[in-house]
Coordinates of C-alpha atoms in Angstrom, one line a residue:
M166 CA 48.1 25.8 112.5
E167 CA 49.7 22.6 114.0
I168 CA 53.1 22.3 115.6
E169 CA 54.7 19.4 117.3
T170 CA 55.5 19.7 121.1
Q171 CA 58.5 18.4 122.9
H172 CA 56.6 15.1 123.8
G173 CA 55.5 14.6 120.2
A174 CA 51.8 15.3 120.7
P175 CA 50.4 17.6 118.2
R176 CA 49.0 20.9 119.5
Q177 CA 46.8 23.3 117.6
I178 CA 47.4 27.0 117.9
L179 CA 45.0 29.5 116.5
C180 CA 46.5 32.6 114.9
E181 CA 44.4 35.6 115.7
P182 CA 44.7 38.7 113.5
T183 CA 46.8 41.5 115.0
P184 CA 44.8 44.7 115.4
S185 CA 46.1 47.4 113.2
A186 CA 46.3 49.9 116.1
V187 CA 48.6 47.5 117.9
T188 CA 50.7 47.1 114.8
K189 CA 51.1 50.9 114.5
S190 CA 52.0 51.4 118.1
R191 CA 54.6 48.7 118.0
G192 CA 56.1 50.1 114.8
K193 CA 56.4 53.5 116.4
A194 CA 57.8 52.0 119.6
H195 CA 60.8 50.3 118.0
P196 CA 61.5 49.5 114.3
L197 CA 63.0 46.1 115.3
W198 CA 60.1 45.0 117.5
E199 CA 59.7 41.8 115.4
E200 CA 62.0 39.1 116.7
G201 CA 64.7 38.2 114.1
R202 CA 64.0 41.2 111.9
D203 CA 67.2 42.2 110.0
P204 CA 68.4 45.4 111.8
H205 CA 69.5 47.0 108.5
A206 CA 66.2 46.4 106.7
R207 CA 63.9 49.4 106.5
T208 CA 60.7 49.1 108.4
T209 CA 57.2 49.2 106.9
T210 CA 56.6 52.5 108.7
H211 CA 59.6 54.0 106.8
L212 CA 58.3 52.7 103.5
E213 CA 54.8 54.1 104.2
A214 CA 56.4 57.5 104.6
Q215 CA 57.9 57.2 101.1
G216 CA 54.8 55.8 99.5
Q217 CA 56.4 52.5 98.5
V218 CA 53.8 50.3 100.4
P219 CA 50.1 51.0 101.2
P220 CA 49.5 52.5 104.6
A221 CA 48.8 50.1 107.5
E222 CA 45.1 51.2 107.6
T223 CA 44.5 49.9 104.1
Q224 CA 46.0 46.5 104.6
S225 CA 43.9 43.5 105.5
S226 CA 43.8 42.9 109.2
E227 CA 43.8 39.1 108.5
A228 CA 47.3 39.2 106.8
V229 CA 50.0 37.8 109.0
R230 CA 53.6 38.6 107.9
P231 CA 55.9 35.5 108.3
L232 CA 58.9 35.9 110.4
R233 CA 62.3 35.4 108.9
K234 CA 64.6 33.0 110.7
P235 CA 67.4 34.9 112.5
T236 CA 70.9 34.3 111.2
A237 CA 73.4 33.5 113.9
T238 CA 76.4 34.7 111.8
H239 CA 74.8 37.9 110.8
N240 CA 77.3 40.8 110.5
R241 CA 75.9 44.2 111.0
L242 CA 78.7 45.8 109.0
S243 CA 78.4 43.5 106.0
R244 CA 77.1 45.1 102.9
T245 CA 76.2 41.6 101.5
N246 CA 73.9 40.7 104.4
T247 CA 72.3 44.2 104.1
K248 CA 71.6 43.6 100.5
A249 CA 70.3 40.1 101.0
A250 CA 68.0 41.2 103.7
S251 CA 66.7 44.0 101.6
E252 CA 66.0 41.7 98.7
A253 CA 64.2 39.3 101.0
L254 CA 61.8 42.1 101.9
N255 CA 61.7 43.4 98.3
E256 CA 63.2 46.7 99.4
P257 CA 66.1 48.7 98.0
P258 CA 69.4 48.9 100.0
A259 CA 69.4 51.4 102.9
V260 CA 72.2 53.3 101.3
T261 CA 73.3 52.6 97.8
E262 CA 76.9 52.6 96.7
R263 CA 76.3 55.7 94.6
K264 CA 74.6 57.6 97.5
R265 CA 77.3 56.5 99.9
K266 CA 80.0 58.1 97.7
A267 CA 78.0 61.3 97.2
T268 CA 77.5 61.5 101.0
Q269 CA 81.2 61.1 101.6
T270 CA 82.0 63.7 99.0
E271 CA 79.6 66.3 100.5
I272 CA 81.0 65.9 104.0
Q273 CA 84.0 68.2 104.1
P274 CA 86.1 68.8 107.2
S275 CA 85.4 72.2 108.7
K276 CA 88.2 74.8 108.4
P277 CA 90.2 75.0 111.6
K278 CA 89.6 78.2 113.6
V279 CA 92.5 80.5 113.9
A280 CA 93.4 81.5 117.4
P281 CA 92.7 85.2 118.3
Q282 CA 96.4 85.8 119.2
I283 CA 97.5 84.6 115.8
S284 CA 95.1 87.0 114.1
I285 CA 96.7 89.8 116.2
L286 CA 100.2 88.7 115.1
S287 CA 99.1 88.7 111.5
E288 CA 97.6 92.2 111.6
A289 CA 100.8 93.5 113.3
V290 CA 102.9 92.7 110.3
R291 CA 100.6 93.3 107.4
G292 CA 98.7 96.4 108.6
K293 CA 99.7 100.0 109.1
E294 CA 102.2 99.2 111.8
G295 CA 104.0 96.8 109.4
F296 CA 104.3 99.6 106.9
H297 CA 105.7 102.1 109.4
R298 CA 108.2 99.4 110.5
L299 CA 109.3 98.8 107.0
R300 CA 109.5 102.6 106.3
T301 CA 111.8 103.0 109.3
L302 CA 114.2 100.2 108.0
V303 CA 114.4 101.8 104.6
R304 CA 115.1 105.3 106.1
S305 CA 117.7 103.9 108.5
W306 CA 119.5 101.9 105.7
R307 CA 119.8 105.0 103.6
D308 CA 121.7 106.6 106.4
R309 CA 124.4 104.0 106.0
S310 CA 127.2 104.2 103.4
T311 CA 129.4 101.2 104.1
P312 CA 128.4 97.9 102.5
L313 CA 127.9 95.2 105.1
F314 CA 128.0 92.1 102.9
E315 CA 131.0 93.0 100.8
V316 CA 133.1 90.0 100.1
N317 CA 136.7 90.1 98.9
K318 CA 139.7 87.8 98.8
D319 CA 140.4 88.4 102.5
N320 CA 136.8 87.9 103.7
K321 CA 134.8 84.7 103.0
L322 CA 131.0 85.1 103.0
A323 CA 130.4 83.2 106.2
V324 CA 133.1 85.2 108.1
Q325 CA 131.5 88.5 107.0
L326 CA 128.0 87.2 108.0
V327 CA 129.2 86.4 111.6
R328 CA 130.8 89.8 111.8
V329 CA 127.5 91.4 110.9
I330 CA 125.8 89.4 113.6
S331 CA 128.3 90.6 116.1
F332 CA 128.1 94.2 114.8
G333 CA 127.5 96.9 117.4
E334 CA 125.9 96.9 120.8
E335 CA 123.1 99.3 119.7
R336 CA 119.7 97.5 119.5
S337 CA 118.1 99.7 117.0
P338 CA 115.4 98.2 114.7
L339 CA 117.8 98.2 111.8
I340 CA 120.6 96.5 113.7
E341 CA 118.2 93.9 115.1
F342 CA 116.8 93.2 111.6
L343 CA 120.4 92.9 110.2
N344 CA 121.2 90.4 113.0
R345 CA 118.2 88.2 112.1
F346 CA 118.9 88.5 108.4
A347 CA 122.5 87.6 108.7
K348 CA 121.6 84.5 110.8
V349 CA 119.1 83.4 108.2
K350 CA 121.7 83.8 105.5
L351 CA 124.3 82.0 107.6
A352 CA 122.0 79.1 108.0
D353 CA 121.5 79.0 104.2
V354 CA 125.2 79.0 103.6
I355 CA 126.1 76.3 106.2
D356 CA 123.1 74.1 105.4
S357 CA 123.9 74.2 101.7
G358 CA 127.1 72.2 102.5
K359 CA 125.5 69.6 104.7
A360 CA 125.3 67.1 101.9
G361 CA 122.4 65.1 103.4
R362 CA 123.6 65.4 107.0
S363 CA 121.1 66.4 109.7
S364 CA 123.5 68.8 111.3
A365 CA 126.2 71.2 110.1
D366 CA 129.5 69.8 108.9
P367 CA 132.0 70.0 111.9
E368 CA 134.8 70.7 109.5
S369 CA 133.0 73.7 108.0
L370 CA 132.5 75.1 111.5
N371 CA 136.2 74.6 112.2
E372 CA 137.1 76.6 109.1
L373 CA 134.6 79.3 110.1
M374 CA 136.2 79.6 113.5
D375 CA 139.6 79.8 111.9
G376 CA 138.5 82.5 109.6
L377 CA 137.1 84.5 112.6
K378 CA 140.3 83.8 114.5
W379 CA 138.3 82.1 117.2
A380 CA 139.7 79.3 119.3
R381 CA 138.2 75.9 118.6
T382 CA 136.5 75.7 121.9
K383 CA 133.2 74.2 122.9
R384 CA 131.9 77.6 123.9
N385 CA 132.6 79.1 120.5
R386 CA 131.2 76.1 118.7
T387 CA 128.0 76.4 120.8
R388 CA 127.8 80.1 119.9
L389 CA 127.8 79.2 116.2
H390 CA 125.2 76.5 116.7
D391 CA 123.0 79.1 118.5
Y392 CA 123.4 81.4 115.5
L393 CA 122.3 78.6 113.2
K394 CA 119.4 77.6 115.4
E395 CA 118.1 81.1 115.4
G396 CA 118.6 81.5 111.6
R397 CA 116.6 78.3 110.9
R398 CA 113.8 79.3 113.2
W399 CA 113.4 82.7 111.5
R400 CA 113.6 81.0 108.1
R401 CA 110.8 78.6 109.1
L402 CA 108.7 81.5 110.4
C403 CA 109.0 83.4 107.0
G404 CA 108.4 80.3 104.9
N405 CA 107.6 81.3 101.3
F406 CA 106.8 84.9 102.3
D407 CA 109.9 86.7 101.1
G408 CA 110.2 90.0 102.8
L409 CA 108.3 89.0 106.0
L410 CA 111.4 89.2 108.1
C411 CA 111.5 93.0 107.6
L412 CA 108.0 93.3 109.1
I413 CA 108.7 91.4 112.3
P414 CA 108.8 93.9 115.3
P415 CA 112.0 94.1 117.4
N416 CA 112.3 92.0 120.5
R417 CA 111.6 95.0 122.7
E418 CA 108.0 96.0 122.5
D419 CA 107.3 99.2 120.5
R420 CA 105.5 101.5 123.0
G421 CA 104.2 103.7 120.2
A422 CA 102.5 100.8 118.4
T423 CA 98.8 100.0 118.8
Q424 CA 99.6 96.3 119.3
R425 CA 102.6 96.2 121.7
I426 CA 104.0 92.9 120.4
S427 CA 107.6 91.7 120.8
G428 CA 109.4 89.9 118.0
R429 CA 110.2 87.2 120.5
T430 CA 106.5 86.2 120.3
Y431 CA 106.9 85.3 116.6
Y432 CA 110.2 83.5 117.2
E433 CA 108.6 81.2 119.8
L434 CA 105.6 80.1 117.7
N435 CA 105.3 76.4 117.1
Q436 CA 104.7 74.8 113.8
H437 CA 100.9 74.7 114.1
D438 CA 100.8 78.4 115.0
I439 CA 103.1 79.2 112.1
Q440 CA 100.8 77.4 109.7
Q441 CA 97.9 79.4 111.0
L442 CA 99.8 82.6 110.6
H443 CA 100.7 81.8 107.0
S444 CA 97.0 81.1 106.3
L445 CA 96.2 84.7 107.2
L446 CA 99.1 86.1 105.2
G447 CA 97.8 85.0 101.8
P448 CA 97.3 87.1 98.7
G449 CA 95.8 90.5 99.6
R450 CA 96.8 93.9 100.9
S451 CA 99.9 92.4 102.6
M452 CA 101.6 91.4 99.3
P453 CA 102.9 94.9 98.5
L454 CA 104.6 95.0 101.9
F455 CA 106.2 91.6 101.3
Q456 CA 107.5 92.7 97.9
I457 CA 109.0 95.9 99.3
G458 CA 110.5 93.9 102.2
N459 CA 112.0 91.5 99.7
T460 CA 113.4 94.3 97.6
L461 CA 115.1 95.8 100.7
Q462 CA 116.6 92.4 101.6
M463 CA 117.9 91.8 98.1
S464 CA 119.4 95.3 97.9
I465 CA 121.2 94.8 101.2
W466 CA 122.4 91.3 100.3
Q467 CA 123.6 92.3 96.8
N468 CA 125.2 95.6 98.0
M469 CA 122.9 97.6 95.6
E470 CA 121.2 100.9 96.3
V471 CA 117.7 100.5 97.6
P472 CA 115.3 101.9 95.0
E473 CA 113.1 104.8 95.7
F474 CA 109.6 104.1 96.9
E475 CA 106.5 106.2 96.3
W476 CA 106.0 107.1 100.0
E477 CA 109.4 108.7 100.2
S478 CA 108.3 111.8 98.3
E479 CA 105.4 112.4 100.6
D480 CA 105.2 114.3 103.9
P481 CA 105.8 111.8 106.8
L482 CA 103.2 113.6 109.0
E483 CA 100.6 113.2 106.3
L484 CA 101.4 109.5 105.9
D485 CA 100.9 109.0 109.6
R486 CA 97.3 110.2 109.3
L487 CA 96.4 107.8 106.5
S488 CA 94.7 104.4 107.1
A489 CA 96.2 101.2 105.8
K490 CA 93.9 101.2 102.8
E491 CA 94.8 104.8 102.0
L492 CA 98.5 103.9 102.2
A493 CA 98.2 101.2 99.5
P494 CA 99.0 103.5 96.5
F495 CA 102.3 104.5 98.1
M496 CA 103.5 100.9 98.8
K497 CA 105.4 100.4 95.5
E498 CA 108.6 101.5 93.8
F499 CA 108.8 104.9 92.2
H500 CA 108.5 104.9 88.4
L501 CA 112.0 105.2 87.2
I502 CA 112.6 106.1 83.5
E503 CA 115.7 106.3 81.3
E504 CA 114.4 108.9 78.8
N505 CA 112.1 111.9 79.2
E506 CA 108.5 111.2 78.3
V507 CA 106.2 113.7 76.5
A508 CA 102.9 114.1 78.3
R509 CA 99.7 113.9 76.2
Y510 CA 98.6 117.5 76.3
E511 CA 97.2 119.9 73.7
W512 CA 100.3 121.9 73.5
P513 CA 100.4 125.4 72.0
K514 CA 103.4 126.0 69.9
P515 CA 106.0 128.0 71.9
D516 CA 106.6 131.4 70.5
C517 CA 110.4 130.8 70.1
W518 CA 109.9 127.4 68.3
P519 CA 110.9 127.8 64.5
W520 CA 110.1 124.3 63.4
E521 CA 107.0 122.3 62.8
W522 CA 104.9 121.5 65.9
P523 CA 104.2 119.3 67.8
K524 CA 107.6 117.8 68.4
S525 CA 109.5 116.7 71.5
P526 CA 111.1 119.7 73.2
S527 CA 114.4 117.8 73.2
W528 CA 114.4 117.4 69.4
V529 CA 117.6 118.3 67.5
S530 CA 117.4 119.6 64.0
P531 CA 119.0 117.3 61.4
S532 CA 121.1 120.3 60.2
D533 CA 122.6 120.8 63.6
T534 CA 125.5 118.9 65.2
R535 CA 124.4 115.8 67.1
C536 CA 126.5 116.1 70.3
N537 CA 128.4 118.8 72.2
L538 CA 130.8 116.2 73.7
C539 CA 132.0 114.4 70.5
D540 CA 132.0 114.7 66.7
E541 CA 130.3 111.3 66.1
G542 CA 126.9 111.1 64.6
D543 CA 125.7 108.3 66.7
C544 CA 127.4 108.2 70.1
S545 CA 126.9 106.9 73.6
C546 CA 128.2 109.9 75.5
I547 CA 125.0 110.0 77.6
V548 CA 126.2 106.8 79.2
S549 CA 130.0 106.8 78.9
R550 CA 130.4 110.4 80.3
L551 CA 128.5 109.7 83.5
P552 CA 130.0 108.3 86.8
Q553 CA 130.1 104.6 86.9
T554 CA 128.7 104.6 90.4
R555 CA 125.7 107.0 90.6
P556 CA 125.1 109.1 93.7
R557 CA 122.8 107.7 96.4
I558 CA 119.6 108.9 98.0
S559 CA 120.2 110.0 101.6
N560 CA 118.2 111.5 104.5
E561 CA 119.1 115.1 105.3
L562 CA 118.2 116.7 108.6
G563 CA 115.6 119.4 108.2
K564 CA 115.4 118.9 104.4
G565 CA 113.9 115.5 103.9
Q566 CA 115.7 113.4 101.3
G567 CA 118.8 114.4 99.3
I568 CA 121.6 113.1 97.2
R569 CA 125.2 112.3 98.4
A570 CA 128.3 111.5 96.3
V571 CA 129.6 108.0 96.0
G572 CA 133.2 108.6 95.2
I573 CA 135.0 111.9 94.3
Y574 CA 133.6 114.1 91.6
K575 CA 135.8 116.7 89.9
K576 CA 134.8 120.2 88.9
G577 CA 133.0 120.2 85.5
Q578 CA 132.1 116.6 85.7
I579 CA 128.6 115.7 84.4
L580 CA 126.8 113.8 87.2
G581 CA 123.5 112.9 85.5
E582 CA 120.4 114.0 83.6
L583 CA 117.2 115.2 85.1
L584 CA 114.4 113.0 83.8
G585 CA 110.6 113.4 84.0
E586 CA 107.6 114.3 81.9
F587 CA 107.7 117.1 79.3
V588 CA 104.6 119.2 80.0
P589 CA 103.4 122.6 78.7
L590 CA 104.7 125.8 80.4
D591 CA 103.0 126.8 83.6
T592 CA 101.3 123.4 84.0
F593 CA 102.7 122.7 87.5
N594 CA 103.9 124.9 90.4
D595 CA 104.3 122.4 93.2
G596 CA 108.1 122.4 93.4
W597 CA 108.6 119.3 91.2
S598 CA 109.0 121.1 87.9
I599 CA 111.8 123.0 86.2
E600 CA 111.7 125.1 83.1
F601 CA 113.4 123.6 80.1
R602 CA 115.4 126.4 78.3
R603 CA 117.3 125.6 75.1
P604 CA 120.5 127.6 74.4
D605 CA 119.8 127.4 70.6
L606 CA 116.5 129.3 71.1
G607 CA 118.0 132.1 73.2
D608 CA 117.5 130.3 76.5
E609 CA 113.7 130.8 76.1
P610 CA 111.6 128.2 77.9
V611 CA 109.8 125.7 75.7
A612 CA 108.4 123.3 78.3
Q613 CA 108.5 122.1 81.9
I614 CA 110.2 118.9 83.1
Y615 CA 107.8 117.5 85.8
S616 CA 109.4 114.7 87.9
K617 CA 106.9 114.0 90.7
K618 CA 105.3 111.0 89.1
M619 CA 108.3 109.6 87.2
G620 CA 112.0 110.4 86.9
N621 CA 115.3 109.4 88.4
W622 CA 117.7 110.3 91.3
V623 CA 118.4 113.8 90.1
R624 CA 114.9 114.9 91.2
K625 CA 116.1 114.5 94.8
V626 CA 118.9 117.1 94.6
N627 CA 118.3 119.7 97.2
H628 CA 118.4 123.5 96.7
S629 CA 121.4 125.5 98.1
C630 CA 122.5 129.1 97.9
D631 CA 126.1 127.7 98.0
P632 CA 125.7 124.8 95.6
S633 CA 128.1 122.1 94.7
A634 CA 126.5 121.6 91.2
K635 CA 124.3 123.3 88.7
F636 CA 121.6 122.5 86.1
K637 CA 122.7 123.0 82.5
V638 CA 120.9 122.2 79.2
M639 CA 123.3 120.4 76.9
K640 CA 123.1 118.7 73.6
I641 CA 124.3 115.1 74.2
S642 CA 123.7 112.0 72.0
E643 CA 121.3 113.6 69.6
M644 CA 119.0 115.3 72.2
W645 CA 118.9 118.4 74.3
R646 CA 119.1 117.3 77.9
Q647 CA 118.8 119.0 81.3
M648 CA 122.1 117.9 83.0
I649 CA 123.5 118.4 86.4
V650 CA 127.2 119.4 86.5
A651 CA 129.7 119.8 89.4
V652 CA 130.8 123.4 89.9
R653 CA 133.6 122.4 92.2
D654 CA 135.2 119.2 93.5
I655 CA 132.8 117.1 95.5
S656 CA 134.2 114.7 98.1
H657 CA 132.9 111.3 98.9
D658 CA 129.6 111.2 100.9
E659 CA 129.2 115.0 100.5
E660 CA 125.7 116.2 99.7
V661 CA 125.2 117.2 96.0
T662 CA 123.2 120.5 95.9
A663 CA 122.2 123.0 93.2
F664 CA 120.6 126.4 93.0
C665 CA 117.0 125.8 92.0
G666 CA 115.5 129.3 92.3
T667 CA 113.1 130.8 94.7
N668 CA 110.0 129.4 92.9
F669 CA 111.2 125.9 93.6
L670 CA 111.1 126.4 97.4
R671 CA 107.9 128.5 97.2
G672 CA 106.1 125.7 95.4
Q673 CA 106.9 123.3 98.1
G674 CA 106.0 125.7 100.9
K675 CA 109.5 125.6 102.3
S676 CA 112.3 128.0 103.1
C677 CA 116.0 127.6 102.3
A678 CA 117.7 125.3 104.8
C679 CA 121.2 125.4 103.3
S680 CA 124.3 126.2 105.3
V681 CA 124.4 129.8 104.1
C682 CA 120.8 130.7 105.0
S683 CA 121.0 128.7 108.3
R684 CA 123.8 130.9 109.7

């Protein structure tokens, strides 16, 4: 091979074959050992591994591979240059467009780890401690009889909410929850009138201070802004988890809880921590707690009676022994019914029953009158003759739950109907059944009404040896029904009681705790 030197004189250079061993060692030492080699092109060594070119040992040792002239403007990040270099070497691109897309799809960002303290905060509201906290709120609320969020012509909603926030000096769990709940609702009410503003309308705050009879001072305005700030922070913490506010512990640590966590810890969480907390509160065992919490909040907000829950019919000491998993069946509303249901049993025909069998024990013969309260054939006495406001469930010292009057009931007034399942006689003896005796059959028992699994408020009436009401089977609106009737005038908030018999108490393993027997 001849080349021309700088002085123009030709000079001959002999090209000696490169030993294959040297070629191999150089290829292993660095893939770009050849000067000017395209850095994106795949080396012969790589192709050998894939079987695209013969191994180095099988190639002729006399073959000399020409060097490609380096390109001064070569861009390492250019796909065009990579493709051109590959074509020059008769090789496929290092990474095809299709492979590049697949690679990018397969690489997913790893799920961020949740801080250990956030996991503890999550467990404290959705585990057993959250259930007991919610149970305490329900029990405490039943002890109250005065509506807190009652609005009339003299009290605007925002005015009443601020009064609730200021209510009482006692820092009980219920009062602390009501304080937070009222602040959240106050923020909702005020923020709904912002009309795109970033802060509350000053005029609406002035009207609020006037309604509260507060002076329009900077101090009072700051006080309202603090209420709004707290309400917005609690609202942000709860997010889309309705009912979560009921599960947040009070600001003072609960010494009886396993995790002694203050509610202030939740309040001070930043946005990132809140997002992590929400990620742990997804669908699962915590959802029944949120649903019950939301039911409690809506009942309080709408001045409605809190419905009965399954756990309220159980022994509190037994509930304390259960695990969170074992408590799950009790975390729901009690099955309320509006008519008695006939259980599916193989019923023997009662000895006193003169008609065809089987039939509902409440059935009225077509030849008989349809109602004892009116002469109409199709009436609504079962609704119209009952109090417009039904009695409420209450907590009674030493007796568990009971029923208290809402309003004044007169002697002889029908208060309600005992509802449950009709079951055969002698099926249950646990204190939740009562014999159904029809007057037209000589007061002989034809069935039991069992109200442990389903029923209404009447099942909560306590026994007393000096009762204010009694159970009486009456024919009303084309059915025989087990009614409860006042035997004397009953004043507002007085407990409604009835004589249930000794078998009732014996079935529950209790003794009489009425005022007569407790003397």
